[in-house]
Short mmCIF file of N, CA and C in Angstrom, two decimals:
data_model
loop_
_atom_site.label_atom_id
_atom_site.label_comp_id
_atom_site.label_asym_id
_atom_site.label_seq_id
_atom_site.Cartn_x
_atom_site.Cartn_y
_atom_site.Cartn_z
N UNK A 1 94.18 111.47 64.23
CA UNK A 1 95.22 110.74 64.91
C UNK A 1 94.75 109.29 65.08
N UNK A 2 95.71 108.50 64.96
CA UNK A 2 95.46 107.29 65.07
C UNK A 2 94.79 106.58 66.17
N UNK A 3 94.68 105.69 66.77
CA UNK A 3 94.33 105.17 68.23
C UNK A 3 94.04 103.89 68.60
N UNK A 4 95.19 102.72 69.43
CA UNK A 4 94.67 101.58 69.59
C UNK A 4 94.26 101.51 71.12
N UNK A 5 93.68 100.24 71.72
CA UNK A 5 93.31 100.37 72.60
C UNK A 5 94.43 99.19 73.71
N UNK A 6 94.76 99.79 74.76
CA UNK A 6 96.12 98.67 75.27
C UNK A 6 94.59 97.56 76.31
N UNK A 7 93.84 98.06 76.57
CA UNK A 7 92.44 97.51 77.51
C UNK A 7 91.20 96.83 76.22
N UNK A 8 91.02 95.59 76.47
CA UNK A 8 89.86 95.04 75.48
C UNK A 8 88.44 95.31 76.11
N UNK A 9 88.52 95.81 77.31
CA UNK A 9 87.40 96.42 78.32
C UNK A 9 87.20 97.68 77.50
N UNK A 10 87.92 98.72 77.27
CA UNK A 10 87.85 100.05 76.88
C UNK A 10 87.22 99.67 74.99
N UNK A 11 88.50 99.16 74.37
CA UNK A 11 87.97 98.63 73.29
C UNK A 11 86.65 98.48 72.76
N UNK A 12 85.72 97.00 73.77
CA UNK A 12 84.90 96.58 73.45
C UNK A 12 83.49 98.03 74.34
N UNK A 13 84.33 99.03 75.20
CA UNK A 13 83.32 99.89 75.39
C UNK A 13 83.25 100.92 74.15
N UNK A 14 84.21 100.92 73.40
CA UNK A 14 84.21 102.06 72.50
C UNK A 14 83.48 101.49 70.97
N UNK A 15 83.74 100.16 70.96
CA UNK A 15 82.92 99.62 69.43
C UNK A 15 81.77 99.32 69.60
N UNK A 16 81.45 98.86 71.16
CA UNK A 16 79.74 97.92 70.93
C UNK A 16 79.14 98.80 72.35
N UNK A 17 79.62 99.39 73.17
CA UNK A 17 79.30 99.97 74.58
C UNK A 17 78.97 98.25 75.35
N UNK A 18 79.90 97.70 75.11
CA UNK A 18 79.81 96.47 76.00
C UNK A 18 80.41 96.59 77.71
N UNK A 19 80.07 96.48 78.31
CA UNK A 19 80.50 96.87 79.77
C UNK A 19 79.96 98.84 80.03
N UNK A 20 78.87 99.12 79.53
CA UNK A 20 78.51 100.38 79.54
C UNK A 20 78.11 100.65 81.36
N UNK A 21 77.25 99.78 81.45
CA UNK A 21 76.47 99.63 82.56
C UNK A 21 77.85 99.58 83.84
N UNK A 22 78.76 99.33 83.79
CA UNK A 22 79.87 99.34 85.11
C UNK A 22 80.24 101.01 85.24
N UNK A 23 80.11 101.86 84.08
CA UNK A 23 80.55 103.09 85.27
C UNK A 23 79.20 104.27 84.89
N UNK A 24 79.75 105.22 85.83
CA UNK A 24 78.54 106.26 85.48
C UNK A 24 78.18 106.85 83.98
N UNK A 25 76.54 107.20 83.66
CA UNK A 25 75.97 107.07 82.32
C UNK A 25 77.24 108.62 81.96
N UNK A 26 77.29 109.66 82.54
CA UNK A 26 78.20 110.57 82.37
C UNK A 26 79.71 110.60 82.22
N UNK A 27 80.46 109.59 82.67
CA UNK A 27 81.71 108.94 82.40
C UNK A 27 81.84 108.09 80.88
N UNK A 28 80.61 107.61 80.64
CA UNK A 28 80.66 106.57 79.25
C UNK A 28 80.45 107.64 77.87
N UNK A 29 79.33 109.52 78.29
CA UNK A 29 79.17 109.78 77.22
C UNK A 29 80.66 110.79 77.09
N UNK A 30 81.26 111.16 78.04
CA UNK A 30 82.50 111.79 78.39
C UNK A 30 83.61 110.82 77.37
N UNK A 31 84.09 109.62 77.96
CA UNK A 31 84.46 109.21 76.97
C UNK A 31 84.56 109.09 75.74
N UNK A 32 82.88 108.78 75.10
CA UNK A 32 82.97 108.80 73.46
C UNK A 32 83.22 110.52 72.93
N UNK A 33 83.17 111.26 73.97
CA UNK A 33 83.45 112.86 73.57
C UNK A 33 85.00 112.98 73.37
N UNK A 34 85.84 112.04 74.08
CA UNK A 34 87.14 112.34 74.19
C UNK A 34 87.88 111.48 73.23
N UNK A 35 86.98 110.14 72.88
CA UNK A 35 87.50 109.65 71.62
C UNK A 35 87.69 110.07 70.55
N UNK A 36 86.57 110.91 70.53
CA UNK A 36 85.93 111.80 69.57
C UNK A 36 87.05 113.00 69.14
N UNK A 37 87.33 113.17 69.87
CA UNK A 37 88.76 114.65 70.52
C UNK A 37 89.96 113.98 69.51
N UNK A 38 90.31 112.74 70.42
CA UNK A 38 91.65 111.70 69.85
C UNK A 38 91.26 111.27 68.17
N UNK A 39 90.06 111.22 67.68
CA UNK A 39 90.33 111.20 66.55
C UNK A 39 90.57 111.97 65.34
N UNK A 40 90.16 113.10 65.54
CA UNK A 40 90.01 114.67 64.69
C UNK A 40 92.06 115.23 64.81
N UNK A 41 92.15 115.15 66.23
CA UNK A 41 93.28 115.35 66.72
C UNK A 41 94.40 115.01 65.28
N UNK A 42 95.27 116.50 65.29
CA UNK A 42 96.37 116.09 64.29
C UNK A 42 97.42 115.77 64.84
N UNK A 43 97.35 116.63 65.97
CA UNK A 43 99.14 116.92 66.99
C UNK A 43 98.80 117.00 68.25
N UNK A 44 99.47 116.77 69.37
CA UNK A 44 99.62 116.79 70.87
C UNK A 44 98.87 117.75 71.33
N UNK A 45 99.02 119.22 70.12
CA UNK A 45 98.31 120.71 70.59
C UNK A 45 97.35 120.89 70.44
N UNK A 46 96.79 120.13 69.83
CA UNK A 46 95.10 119.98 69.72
C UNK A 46 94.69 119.62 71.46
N UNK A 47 95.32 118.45 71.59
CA UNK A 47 94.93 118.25 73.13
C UNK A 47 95.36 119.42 74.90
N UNK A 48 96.28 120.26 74.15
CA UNK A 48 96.82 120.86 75.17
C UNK A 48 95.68 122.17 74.97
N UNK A 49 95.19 122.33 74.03
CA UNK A 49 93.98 123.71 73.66
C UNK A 49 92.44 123.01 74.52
N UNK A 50 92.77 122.12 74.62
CA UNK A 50 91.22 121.98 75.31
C UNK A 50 91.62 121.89 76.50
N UNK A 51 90.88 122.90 76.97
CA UNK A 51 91.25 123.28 79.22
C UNK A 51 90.54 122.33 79.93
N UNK A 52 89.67 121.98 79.17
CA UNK A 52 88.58 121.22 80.09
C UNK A 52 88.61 119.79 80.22
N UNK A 53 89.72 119.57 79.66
CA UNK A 53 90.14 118.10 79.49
C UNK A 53 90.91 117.87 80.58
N UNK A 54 91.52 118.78 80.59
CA UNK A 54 92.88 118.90 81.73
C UNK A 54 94.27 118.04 81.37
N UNK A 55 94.30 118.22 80.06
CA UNK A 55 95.42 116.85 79.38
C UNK A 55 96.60 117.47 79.97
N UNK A 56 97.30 116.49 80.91
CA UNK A 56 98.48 116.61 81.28
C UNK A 56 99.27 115.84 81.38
N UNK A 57 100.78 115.71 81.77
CA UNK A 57 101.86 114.80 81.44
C UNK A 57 102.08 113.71 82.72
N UNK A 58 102.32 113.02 82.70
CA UNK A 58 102.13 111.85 83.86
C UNK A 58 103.59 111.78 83.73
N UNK A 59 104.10 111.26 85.42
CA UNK A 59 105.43 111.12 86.40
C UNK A 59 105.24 109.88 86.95
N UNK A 60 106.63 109.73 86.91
CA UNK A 60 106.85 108.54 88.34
C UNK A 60 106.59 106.83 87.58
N UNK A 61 105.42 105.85 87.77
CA UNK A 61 105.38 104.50 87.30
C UNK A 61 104.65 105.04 85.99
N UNK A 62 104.32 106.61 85.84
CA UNK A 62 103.38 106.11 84.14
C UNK A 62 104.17 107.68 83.38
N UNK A 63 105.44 107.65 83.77
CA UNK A 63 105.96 108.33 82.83
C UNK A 63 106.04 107.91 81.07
N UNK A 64 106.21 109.20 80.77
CA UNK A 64 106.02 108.91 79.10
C UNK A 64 104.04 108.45 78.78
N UNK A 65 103.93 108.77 79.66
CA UNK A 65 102.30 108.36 79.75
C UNK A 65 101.07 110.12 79.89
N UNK A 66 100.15 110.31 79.12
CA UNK A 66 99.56 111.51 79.57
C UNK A 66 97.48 111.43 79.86
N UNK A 67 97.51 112.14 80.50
CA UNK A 67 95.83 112.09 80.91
C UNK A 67 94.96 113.27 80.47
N UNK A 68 93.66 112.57 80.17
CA UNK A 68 92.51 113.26 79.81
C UNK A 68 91.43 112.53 80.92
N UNK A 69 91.02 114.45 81.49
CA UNK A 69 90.01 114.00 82.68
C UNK A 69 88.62 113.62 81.55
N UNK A 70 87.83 112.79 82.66
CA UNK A 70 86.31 112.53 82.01
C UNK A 70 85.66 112.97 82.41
N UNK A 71 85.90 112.98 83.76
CA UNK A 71 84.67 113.51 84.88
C UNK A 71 85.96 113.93 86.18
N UNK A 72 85.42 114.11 87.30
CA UNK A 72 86.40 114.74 88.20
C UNK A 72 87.16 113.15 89.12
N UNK A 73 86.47 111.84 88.92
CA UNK A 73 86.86 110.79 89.25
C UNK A 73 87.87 110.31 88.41
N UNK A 74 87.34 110.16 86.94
CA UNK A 74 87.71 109.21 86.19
C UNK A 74 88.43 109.76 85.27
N UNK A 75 89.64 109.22 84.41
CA UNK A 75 90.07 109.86 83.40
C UNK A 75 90.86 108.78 82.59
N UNK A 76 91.28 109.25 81.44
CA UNK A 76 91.79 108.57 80.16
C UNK A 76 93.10 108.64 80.13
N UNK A 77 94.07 107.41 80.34
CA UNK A 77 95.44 107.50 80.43
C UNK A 77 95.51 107.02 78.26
N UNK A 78 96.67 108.15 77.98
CA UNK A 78 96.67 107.95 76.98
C UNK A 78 98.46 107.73 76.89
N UNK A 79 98.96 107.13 75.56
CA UNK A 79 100.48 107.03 74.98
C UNK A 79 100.75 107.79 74.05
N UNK A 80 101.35 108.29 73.70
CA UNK A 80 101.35 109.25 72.45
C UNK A 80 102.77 108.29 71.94
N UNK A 81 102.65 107.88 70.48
CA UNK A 81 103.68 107.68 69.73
C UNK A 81 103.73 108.62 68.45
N UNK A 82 105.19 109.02 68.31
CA UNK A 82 105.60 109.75 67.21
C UNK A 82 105.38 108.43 65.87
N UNK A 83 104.77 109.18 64.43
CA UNK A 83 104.51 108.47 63.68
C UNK A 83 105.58 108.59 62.61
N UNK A 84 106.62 107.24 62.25
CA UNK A 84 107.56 107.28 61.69
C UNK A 84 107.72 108.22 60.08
#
């Protein structure tokens, strides 16, 4: 699956681990695990099969918007676009 980044913070943590040091060492390797997830990923159901992610559908100001936990603080707001 494809994947851009809407944050140049997230971005520049995912190409160079630039800004590594601002959150916990377990939140940063969580992440590259879940990038990792988003890229193999063919379809939505790839993400709904992993429990431990907790990928679920977001309401209210981030509708049309869905999440992947990292840790029990932090988590990954993702967009899903259909590919024409």
């Amino acid at each position: 699956m494809d994947y851009r980044f809407k944050s140049k913070k997230l971005e520049a943590l995912f190409t160079s681990k630039k800004g590594a040091k601002r959150y916990p060492e377990g939140v940063v390797s969580s992440f590259f695990r879940v990038m990792t997830i988003i890229a193999s990923a063919t379809d939505v159901q790839d993400f709904i099969a992993l429990k431990s992610r907790r990928f679920e559908k977001l309401c209210g100001d981030r509708e049309g918007q869905y999440s992947m936990r990292l840790n029990d603080q932090y988590r990954l707001i993702l967009e899903i676009r259909e590919e024409a």
